[in-house]
Each structure stands twice: as C-alpha cells, then as structure tokens.
Amino acid sequence: MLASHLPTIRSQFHFVIVNGENAAGGFGLNRESFDAITRAGADCVTLGNHAWHHKEVFSLLDDRRVVRPVNLPIGTPGSGFQTFDVKGDSGALERITVVNALGRVFMEATHNPFLTMDELLSRDDLGSVFLDFHAEATSEKAAMGQYLAGRVAGVVGTHTHVATADTRLLRGGTAFQTDAGFTGPMDSVIGADPEGPILRFTTEMHSRFTVKDGPAELNGVIMHIEDGRAEFVERYHHEERA
Ligand SMILES: [Fe+2]
C-alpha cells in the first residue's frame, strides 16, 4: 500500500514521517521493511512499544532517519529525536525535529513523557517540533496535545491503529489528532487476521496473530508548518478497492 500510494503523496509535500513500529510482519521494524518504507518516500521512520522486537533494528539505529521512543533509560541505543533541515515552499531550509514518545497508560513503564518533553524543549536548536506520541489512551494523547499547545508544531498519536475524527489546530498553532490511524488491511482486527484475536477473546488462551491479506487503507495527517507553528491540518484517508 505504501509502495503504491506514498510516492504520489510524497511528490506533493516536503517531508513524510511514517510510524514503522508494526511494519515487519505486525511487530517492530527490520531492514527489509525499513528499506521498503524509505523507498516509498518516507523521510523519517518512528518506532514505538515494539521497537526492539527484531534484533535487526539495532543495525538501523545509526541511520538518522530512525527515531526510537525518547523516554527510555539513559544509555538506550539510538535517538529519541532527530533534526532535519528541509527545503520549504520558498526554497529556504526549514528545520524540523521529529520526536517519538511512549505513553504510560495501559502500557509498559517508561519515564514520564510530559516531563521528558519539557526537558527536550529546553533546547534551542530544534526548529519546528513534531511529536509522534505512541500511546494507548485517548486521554493521555489529548492531554499531551493540550500540554504542548503553542510549544510544538504538531502532536499526532499512533499505536491504536484507528484514525480519530478530532483533527484540529490547537491554540498557538499546534496541529493535533489523537491517532493517525494505520496503513493496513481493512477487514481485520487492527491489522491482524480476525481469527487470532477472536480466539483469544473467546477462549482466553494464547493465539498466534497473523497479518490479514486483502484490500488495505492508508491513513495519515497532513499539516503545513511554518516557523514552528502549524497553519493547516487535515486528516488523510485512502482505500484500495476490493
Ligand atoms: Fe504500538
């Protein structure tokens, strides 16, 4: 889906961020999926709670396009944010820093993402800041948007795989959407063949999840950012026909 549709999107915009944390067969990122995502036109690939699922990811962390969660213990390999100088509409370079952070509600314990963002934002070399907040709870993502309103250019959630209908510009020019939604099979349980999740819910026994085949959807958020502020934000959705 990305390979066939992202190049068209990329040709109309200056910078594309893809959350790649479920790209390798549903869990984590490996070399093959990273190459496929960047070949399709992603300028930056963020991770999430499945960041370490494939050992291969460690060989990808030196690539400046890969951003792992920022609120992990000191000494964790890779970087939780990366700064890019992007050619904007005027031809001048616009600096953008992409951050990936993990939520803590219904998720594994990590450092406080709100306080981690405070610490990061004390730096003065970041340019426009975009946060991919990889979190489960709508409330935690909404609170992060409000907490960072006017301090960053964009906060978009990932992890729940379902795009939310709350796209808006928050005060001070912060583009926000609780969850971007995923790129994956439509007739599925957040990407998985329904058989596995249904078996787990009905029997409470462990069952293997496999990625469902069939027509896919691509979801995203489009924003126009200038001098650290978002001026426009819109939800993006594209479906393959069966
Ligand atoms: Fe996730």
PDB file of C-alpha atoms and ligand atoms in Angstrom:
ATOM      1  CA  MET A   1       0.000   0.000   0.000  1.00  0.00           C
ATOM      2  CA  LEU A   2       2.783   2.416   0.905  1.00  0.00           C
ATOM      3  CA  ALA A   3       4.831   1.418  -2.121  1.00  0.00           C
ATOM      4  CA  SER A   4       1.935   2.070  -4.482  1.00  0.00           C
ATOM      5  CA  HIS A   5       0.451   5.182  -2.899  1.00  0.00           C
ATOM      6  CA  LEU A   6       3.045   7.039  -0.803  1.00  0.00           C
ATOM      7  CA  PRO A   7       5.173   8.248  -3.754  1.00  0.00           C
ATOM      8  CA  THR A   8       2.147  10.226  -5.044  1.00  0.00           C
ATOM      9  CA  ILE A   9       1.681  11.835  -1.622  1.00  0.00           C
ATOM     10  CA  ARG A  10       5.407  12.478  -1.196  1.00  0.00           C
ATOM     11  CA  SER A  11       5.595  14.305  -4.548  1.00  0.00           C
ATOM     12  CA  GLN A  12       3.177  16.950  -3.206  1.00  0.00           C
ATOM     13  CA  PHE A  13       4.854  17.566   0.147  1.00  0.00           C
ATOM     14  CA  HIS A  14       8.251  18.331   1.612  1.00  0.00           C
ATOM     15  CA  PHE A  15       8.569  15.789   4.378  1.00  0.00           C
ATOM     16  CA  VAL A  16       6.913  12.488   5.258  1.00  0.00           C
ATOM     17  CA  ILE A  17       7.055  10.710   8.627  1.00  0.00           C
ATOM     18  CA  VAL A  18       5.966   7.077   8.844  1.00  0.00           C
ATOM     19  CA  ASN A  19       5.469   5.172  12.088  1.00  0.00           C
ATOM     20  CA  GLY A  20       7.133   1.858  11.290  1.00  0.00           C
ATOM     21  CA  GLU A  21       6.749   0.009  14.533  1.00  0.00           C
ATOM     22  CA  ASN A  22       4.394  -2.673  13.175  1.00  0.00           C
ATOM     23  CA  ALA A  23       5.909  -2.826   9.688  1.00  0.00           C
ATOM     24  CA  ALA A  24       7.779  -6.132   9.982  1.00  0.00           C
ATOM     25  CA  GLY A  25       5.002  -8.738   9.950  1.00  0.00           C
ATOM     26  CA  GLY A  26       2.957  -6.816  12.523  1.00  0.00           C
ATOM     27  CA  PHE A  27       5.680  -6.240  15.125  1.00  0.00           C
ATOM     28  CA  GLY A  28       8.731  -3.994  15.029  1.00  0.00           C
ATOM     29  CA  LEU A  29      10.946  -2.876  12.192  1.00  0.00           C
ATOM     30  CA  ASN A  30      13.561  -4.860  10.253  1.00  0.00           C
ATOM     31  CA  ARG A  31      15.915  -3.940   7.409  1.00  0.00           C
ATOM     32  CA  GLU A  32      13.516  -5.111   4.703  1.00  0.00           C
ATOM     33  CA  SER A  33      10.548  -3.098   5.997  1.00  0.00           C
ATOM     34  CA  PHE A  34      12.718  -0.026   6.684  1.00  0.00           C
ATOM     35  CA  ASP A  35      14.061  -0.132   3.107  1.00  0.00           C
ATOM     36  CA  ALA A  36      10.531  -0.536   1.718  1.00  0.00           C
ATOM     37  CA  ILE A  37       9.200   2.416   3.752  1.00  0.00           C
ATOM     38  CA  THR A  38      12.042   4.752   2.824  1.00  0.00           C
ATOM     39  CA  ARG A  39      11.948   3.648  -0.826  1.00  0.00           C
ATOM     40  CA  ALA A  40       8.255   4.577  -0.855  1.00  0.00           C
ATOM     41  CA  GLY A  41       9.223   8.105   0.182  1.00  0.00           C
ATOM     42  CA  ALA A  42       9.421   8.352   3.979  1.00  0.00           C
ATOM     43  CA  ASP A  43      11.974  10.881   5.200  1.00  0.00           C
ATOM     44  CA  CYS A  44      11.768   9.685   8.792  1.00  0.00           C
ATOM     45  CA  VAL A  45      10.600   6.437  10.439  1.00  0.00           C
ATOM     46  CA  THR A  46       9.421   6.452  14.048  1.00  0.00           C
ATOM     47  CA  LEU A  47       9.083   3.443  16.371  1.00  0.00           C
ATOM     48  CA  GLY A  48       7.060   2.542  19.476  1.00  0.00           C
ATOM     49  CA  ASN A  49       6.486  -0.151  22.086  1.00  0.00           C
ATOM     50  CA  HIS A  50       7.592  -2.935  19.697  1.00  0.00           C
ATOM     51  CA  ALA A  51      10.836  -1.106  18.834  1.00  0.00           C
ATOM     52  CA  TRP A  52      13.085  -3.999  19.945  1.00  0.00           C
ATOM     53  CA  HIS A  53      11.018  -6.886  18.544  1.00  0.00           C
ATOM     54  CA  HIS A  54      13.571  -7.642  15.800  1.00  0.00           C
ATOM     55  CA  LYS A  55      17.288  -7.623  16.725  1.00  0.00           C
ATOM     56  CA  GLU A  56      17.930  -6.244  13.233  1.00  0.00           C
ATOM     57  CA  VAL A  57      16.581  -2.876  14.404  1.00  0.00           C
ATOM     58  CA  PHE A  58      19.845  -2.235  16.286  1.00  0.00           C
ATOM     59  CA  SER A  59      21.724  -2.072  12.970  1.00  0.00           C
ATOM     60  CA  LEU A  60      19.203   0.559  11.789  1.00  0.00           C
ATOM     61  CA  LEU A  61      19.585   2.901  14.760  1.00  0.00           C
ATOM     62  CA  ASP A  62      22.663   4.610  13.309  1.00  0.00           C
ATOM     63  CA  ASP A  63      20.540   5.796  10.386  1.00  0.00           C
ATOM     64  CA  ARG A  64      19.495   9.371  11.152  1.00  0.00           C
ATOM     65  CA  ARG A  65      16.048   8.725   9.686  1.00  0.00           C
ATOM     66  CA  VAL A  66      15.153   6.292  12.500  1.00  0.00           C
ATOM     67  CA  VAL A  67      13.648   7.700  15.713  1.00  0.00           C
ATOM     68  CA  ARG A  68      13.022   5.388  18.680  1.00  0.00           C
ATOM     69  CA  PRO A  69      10.989   6.421  21.761  1.00  0.00           C
ATOM     70  CA  VAL A  70      12.649   9.281  23.671  1.00  0.00           C
ATOM     71  CA  ASN A  71      11.502   8.402  27.203  1.00  0.00           C
ATOM     72  CA  LEU A  72      13.635   5.281  27.638  1.00  0.00           C
ATOM     73  CA  PRO A  73      16.535   4.804  30.082  1.00  0.00           C
ATOM     74  CA  ILE A  74      19.755   6.766  29.542  1.00  0.00           C
ATOM     75  CA  GLY A  75      22.121   4.599  27.511  1.00  0.00           C
ATOM     76  CA  THR A  76      19.402   3.091  25.288  1.00  0.00           C
ATOM     77  CA  PRO A  77      20.811   2.806  21.744  1.00  0.00           C
ATOM     78  CA  GLY A  78      19.569   5.137  19.024  1.00  0.00           C
ATOM     79  CA  SER A  79      17.989   8.556  19.381  1.00  0.00           C
ATOM     80  CA  GLY A  80      14.560   9.655  20.591  1.00  0.00           C
ATOM     81  CA  PHE A  81      14.554  12.671  18.284  1.00  0.00           C
ATOM     82  CA  GLN A  82      16.213  13.730  15.047  1.00  0.00           C
ATOM     83  CA  THR A  83      16.579  17.153  13.467  1.00  0.00           C
ATOM     84  CA  PHE A  84      16.217  17.642   9.709  1.00  0.00           C
ATOM     85  CA  ASP A  85      16.752  20.697   7.506  1.00  0.00           C
ATOM     86  CA  VAL A  86      14.011  20.522   4.905  1.00  0.00           C
ATOM     87  CA  LYS A  87      13.634  22.651   1.809  1.00  0.00           C
ATOM     88  CA  GLY A  88      10.333  24.534   2.220  1.00  0.00           C
ATOM     89  CA  ASP A  89       7.978  26.234  -0.261  1.00  0.00           C
ATOM     90  CA  SER A  90      10.224  29.279  -0.554  1.00  0.00           C
ATOM     91  CA  GLY A  91      13.276  27.126  -1.230  1.00  0.00           C
ATOM     92  CA  ALA A  92      14.758  28.150   2.108  1.00  0.00           C
ATOM     93  CA  LEU A  93      15.667  25.468   4.631  1.00  0.00           C
ATOM     94  CA  GLU A  94      13.163  24.865   7.438  1.00  0.00           C
ATOM     95  CA  ARG A  95      14.394  22.981  10.480  1.00  0.00           C
ATOM     96  CA  ILE A  96      12.131  20.264  11.854  1.00  0.00           C
ATOM     97  CA  THR A  97      12.743  17.960  14.803  1.00  0.00           C
ATOM     98  CA  VAL A  98      10.805  14.695  14.940  1.00  0.00           C
ATOM     99  CA  VAL A  99      10.261  13.168  18.385  1.00  0.00           C
ATOM    100  CA  ASN A 100       8.780   9.767  19.259  1.00  0.00           C
ATOM    101  CA  ALA A 101       7.496   9.242  22.817  1.00  0.00           C
ATOM    102  CA  LEU A 102       5.697   6.395  24.567  1.00  0.00           C
ATOM    103  CA  GLY A 103       2.571   6.817  26.670  1.00  0.00           C
ATOM    104  CA  ARG A 104       2.288   5.151  30.081  1.00  0.00           C
ATOM    105  CA  VAL A 105      -1.434   4.388  30.459  1.00  0.00           C
ATOM    106  CA  PHE A 106      -2.124   0.659  29.809  1.00  0.00           C
ATOM    107  CA  MET A 107       1.479   0.338  28.601  1.00  0.00           C
ATOM    108  CA  GLU A 108       4.891  -0.722  29.943  1.00  0.00           C
ATOM    109  CA  ALA A 109       6.571   1.583  32.465  1.00  0.00           C
ATOM    110  CA  THR A 110       8.740   4.339  30.973  1.00  0.00           C
ATOM    111  CA  HIS A 111       9.929   7.776  32.009  1.00  0.00           C
ATOM    112  CA  ASN A 112       7.195  10.419  32.235  1.00  0.00           C
ATOM    113  CA  PRO A 113       6.653  11.552  28.610  1.00  0.00           C
ATOM    114  CA  PHE A 114       5.323  15.000  29.637  1.00  0.00           C
ATOM    115  CA  LEU A 115       8.396  15.835  31.719  1.00  0.00           C
ATOM    116  CA  THR A 116      10.673  14.304  29.072  1.00  0.00           C
ATOM    117  CA  MET A 117       9.154  16.715  26.519  1.00  0.00           C
ATOM    118  CA  ASP A 118       9.749  19.662  28.896  1.00  0.00           C
ATOM    119  CA  GLU A 119      13.392  18.694  29.141  1.00  0.00           C
ATOM    120  CA  LEU A 120      13.770  18.277  25.390  1.00  0.00           C
ATOM    121  CA  LEU A 121      12.027  21.580  24.603  1.00  0.00           C
ATOM    122  CA  SER A 122      14.543  23.480  26.740  1.00  0.00           C
ATOM    123  CA  ARG A 123      16.946  23.083  23.795  1.00  0.00           C
ATOM    124  CA  ASP A 124      17.042  25.974  21.342  1.00  0.00           C
ATOM    125  CA  ASP A 125      18.260  24.192  18.212  1.00  0.00           C
ATOM    126  CA  LEU A 126      15.166  22.132  17.374  1.00  0.00           C
ATOM    127  CA  GLY A 127      13.279  24.339  14.895  1.00  0.00           C
ATOM    128  CA  SER A 128       9.665  23.196  14.412  1.00  0.00           C
ATOM    129  CA  VAL A 129       8.952  20.212  16.657  1.00  0.00           C
ATOM    130  CA  PHE A 130       6.679  17.312  15.699  1.00  0.00           C
ATOM    131  CA  LEU A 131       5.774  14.646  18.255  1.00  0.00           C
ATOM    132  CA  ASP A 132       4.565  11.157  17.349  1.00  0.00           C
ATOM    133  CA  PHE A 133       3.010  10.195  20.696  1.00  0.00           C
ATOM    134  CA  HIS A 134       2.778   6.423  20.702  1.00  0.00           C
ATOM    135  CA  ALA A 135       0.144   5.764  23.317  1.00  0.00           C
ATOM    136  CA  GLU A 136      -2.938   3.684  24.077  1.00  0.00           C
ATOM    137  CA  ALA A 137      -5.236   6.040  25.991  1.00  0.00           C
ATOM    138  CA  THR A 138      -7.119   8.803  24.188  1.00  0.00           C
ATOM    139  CA  SER A 139      -6.967  10.875  27.373  1.00  0.00           C
ATOM    140  CA  GLU A 140      -3.184  10.724  27.627  1.00  0.00           C
ATOM    141  CA  LYS A 141      -2.822  11.771  23.981  1.00  0.00           C
ATOM    142  CA  ALA A 142      -5.363  14.611  24.361  1.00  0.00           C
ATOM    143  CA  ALA A 143      -3.563  15.807  27.481  1.00  0.00           C
ATOM    144  CA  MET A 144      -0.223  15.781  25.641  1.00  0.00           C
ATOM    145  CA  GLY A 145      -1.708  17.869  22.833  1.00  0.00           C
ATOM    146  CA  GLN A 146      -3.023  20.420  25.306  1.00  0.00           C
ATOM    147  CA  TYR A 147       0.196  20.354  27.358  1.00  0.00           C
ATOM    148  CA  LEU A 148       2.324  21.116  24.287  1.00  0.00           C
ATOM    149  CA  ALA A 149      -0.138  23.522  22.588  1.00  0.00           C
ATOM    150  CA  GLY A 150       1.771  26.578  21.387  1.00  0.00           C
ATOM    151  CA  ARG A 151       5.103  24.925  22.227  1.00  0.00           C
ATOM    152  CA  VAL A 152       5.385  22.456  19.317  1.00  0.00           C
ATOM    153  CA  ALA A 153       4.085  22.469  15.733  1.00  0.00           C
ATOM    154  CA  GLY A 154       2.355  19.100  15.816  1.00  0.00           C
ATOM    155  CA  VAL A 155       1.258  16.270  18.101  1.00  0.00           C
ATOM    156  CA  VAL A 156      -0.168  13.188  16.408  1.00  0.00           C
ATOM    157  CA  GLY A 157      -0.850   9.919  18.195  1.00  0.00           C
ATOM    158  CA  THR A 158      -0.076   6.430  16.935  1.00  0.00           C
ATOM    159  CA  HIS A 159      -0.441   2.872  18.321  1.00  0.00           C
ATOM    160  CA  THR A 160      -4.209   2.297  18.329  1.00  0.00           C
ATOM    161  CA  HIS A 161      -4.331   1.922  14.515  1.00  0.00           C
ATOM    162  CA  VAL A 162      -7.725   3.646  14.181  1.00  0.00           C
ATOM    163  CA  ALA A 163      -7.794   7.236  12.909  1.00  0.00           C
ATOM    164  CA  THR A 164      -9.729   9.587  15.174  1.00  0.00           C
ATOM    165  CA  ALA A 165     -12.058  12.350  13.960  1.00  0.00           C
ATOM    166  CA  ASP A 166     -10.640  15.117  16.169  1.00  0.00           C
ATOM    167  CA  THR A 167      -8.194  16.780  13.775  1.00  0.00           C
ATOM    168  CA  ARG A 168      -7.663  20.381  14.884  1.00  0.00           C
ATOM    169  CA  LEU A 169      -5.348  23.306  15.298  1.00  0.00           C
ATOM    170  CA  LEU A 170      -4.800  23.897  18.993  1.00  0.00           C
ATOM    171  CA  ARG A 171      -4.054  27.343  20.427  1.00  0.00           C
ATOM    172  CA  GLY A 172      -0.695  28.751  19.466  1.00  0.00           C
ATOM    173  CA  GLY A 173      -0.526  26.787  16.198  1.00  0.00           C
ATOM    174  CA  THR A 174      -0.203  23.141  17.219  1.00  0.00           C
ATOM    175  CA  ALA A 175      -1.684  20.607  14.801  1.00  0.00           C
ATOM    176  CA  PHE A 176      -3.300  17.737  16.676  1.00  0.00           C
ATOM    177  CA  GLN A 177      -5.012  14.414  16.081  1.00  0.00           C
ATOM    178  CA  THR A 178      -5.426  11.750  18.783  1.00  0.00           C
ATOM    179  CA  ASP A 179      -4.438   8.918  16.441  1.00  0.00           C
ATOM    180  CA  ALA A 180      -3.240   8.984  12.845  1.00  0.00           C
ATOM    181  CA  GLY A 181      -4.643   5.533  12.100  1.00  0.00           C
ATOM    182  CA  PHE A 182      -2.680   2.827  10.342  1.00  0.00           C
ATOM    183  CA  THR A 183      -1.754   1.609   6.896  1.00  0.00           C
ATOM    184  CA  GLY A 184      -3.009  -1.943   6.691  1.00  0.00           C
ATOM    185  CA  PRO A 185      -5.782  -4.383   5.888  1.00  0.00           C
ATOM    186  CA  MET A 186      -9.328  -3.072   6.283  1.00  0.00           C
ATOM    187  CA  ASP A 187     -11.082  -6.374   7.012  1.00  0.00           C
ATOM    188  CA  SER A 188      -9.018  -7.070  10.138  1.00  0.00           C
ATOM    189  CA  VAL A 189      -8.693  -6.509  13.873  1.00  0.00           C
ATOM    190  CA  ILE A 190      -6.281  -3.550  13.872  1.00  0.00           C
ATOM    191  CA  GLY A 191      -4.261  -5.332  11.183  1.00  0.00           C
ATOM    192  CA  ALA A 192      -4.490  -8.938  12.368  1.00  0.00           C
ATOM    193  CA  ASP A 193      -6.476 -11.723  10.752  1.00  0.00           C
ATOM    194  CA  PRO A 194      -9.625 -11.718  12.968  1.00  0.00           C
ATOM    195  CA  GLU A 195      -9.258 -15.446  13.742  1.00  0.00           C
ATOM    196  CA  GLY A 196      -6.379 -14.959  16.219  1.00  0.00           C
ATOM    197  CA  PRO A 197      -7.859 -12.093  18.275  1.00  0.00           C
ATOM    198  CA  ILE A 198     -11.338 -13.702  18.324  1.00  0.00           C
ATOM    199  CA  LEU A 199      -9.866 -16.985  19.578  1.00  0.00           C
ATOM    200  CA  ARG A 200      -8.018 -15.088  22.310  1.00  0.00           C
ATOM    201  CA  PHE A 201     -11.116 -13.135  23.357  1.00  0.00           C
ATOM    202  CA  THR A 202     -13.382 -16.188  23.388  1.00  0.00           C
ATOM    203  CA  THR A 203     -11.050 -18.764  24.970  1.00  0.00           C
ATOM    204  CA  GLU A 204      -8.584 -16.500  26.827  1.00  0.00           C
ATOM    205  CA  MET A 205      -5.828 -18.761  25.508  1.00  0.00           C
ATOM    206  CA  HIS A 206      -2.757 -17.539  23.691  1.00  0.00           C
ATOM    207  CA  SER A 207      -3.160 -17.491  19.928  1.00  0.00           C
ATOM    208  CA  ARG A 208      -0.855 -16.502  17.097  1.00  0.00           C
ATOM    209  CA  PHE A 209      -1.693 -13.316  15.250  1.00  0.00           C
ATOM    210  CA  THR A 210      -1.029 -13.081  11.533  1.00  0.00           C
ATOM    211  CA  VAL A 211      -1.334 -10.023   9.301  1.00  0.00           C
ATOM    212  CA  LYS A 212      -4.518 -10.161   7.217  1.00  0.00           C
ATOM    213  CA  ASP A 213      -4.368 -10.048   3.413  1.00  0.00           C
ATOM    214  CA  GLY A 214      -6.811  -8.131   1.244  1.00  0.00           C
ATOM    215  CA  PRO A 215      -7.626  -4.517   0.398  1.00  0.00           C
ATOM    216  CA  ALA A 216      -5.774  -2.008   2.546  1.00  0.00           C
ATOM    217  CA  GLU A 217      -6.296   1.519   3.784  1.00  0.00           C
ATOM    218  CA  LEU A 218      -3.736   4.267   4.250  1.00  0.00           C
ATOM    219  CA  ASN A 219      -4.282   6.872   6.956  1.00  0.00           C
ATOM    220  CA  GLY A 220      -2.339   9.950   7.863  1.00  0.00           C
ATOM    221  CA  VAL A 221      -2.356  13.582   8.855  1.00  0.00           C
ATOM    222  CA  ILE A 222      -1.270  16.387   6.573  1.00  0.00           C
ATOM    223  CA  MET A 223      -0.048  19.654   8.028  1.00  0.00           C
ATOM    224  CA  HIS A 224       1.518  22.875   6.876  1.00  0.00           C
ATOM    225  CA  ILE A 225       4.177  24.101   9.278  1.00  0.00           C
ATOM    226  CA  GLU A 226       5.977  27.409   9.182  1.00  0.00           C
ATOM    227  CA  ASP A 227       8.387  28.891  11.726  1.00  0.00           C
ATOM    228  CA  GLY A 228       7.489  26.447  14.454  1.00  0.00           C
ATOM    229  CA  ARG A 229       3.708  26.755  14.062  1.00  0.00           C
ATOM    230  CA  ALA A 230       1.133  24.760  12.140  1.00  0.00           C
ATOM    231  CA  GLU A 231      -1.143  26.813   9.892  1.00  0.00           C
ATOM    232  CA  PHE A 232      -3.202  23.973   8.473  1.00  0.00           C
ATOM    233  CA  VAL A 233      -4.043  20.390   9.411  1.00  0.00           C
ATOM    234  CA  GLU A 234      -6.180  17.783   7.683  1.00  0.00           C
ATOM    235  CA  ARG A 235      -6.873  14.058   8.052  1.00  0.00           C
ATOM    236  CA  TYR A 236      -5.864  11.874   5.117  1.00  0.00           C
ATOM    237  CA  HIS A 237      -7.538   8.581   4.165  1.00  0.00           C
ATOM    238  CA  HIS A 238      -7.191   6.390   1.092  1.00  0.00           C
ATOM    239  CA  GLU A 239      -8.726   2.951   0.483  1.00  0.00           C
ATOM    240  CA  GLU A 240      -7.950   0.235  -2.008  1.00  0.00           C
ATOM    241  CA  ARG A 241     -10.943  -1.244  -3.772  1.00  0.00           C
ATOM    242  CA  ALA A 242     -11.548  -4.981  -3.456  1.00  0.00           C
TER     243      ALA A 242
HETATM  244 FE    FE B   1       2.376   0.245  19.270  1.00  0.00          FE
END
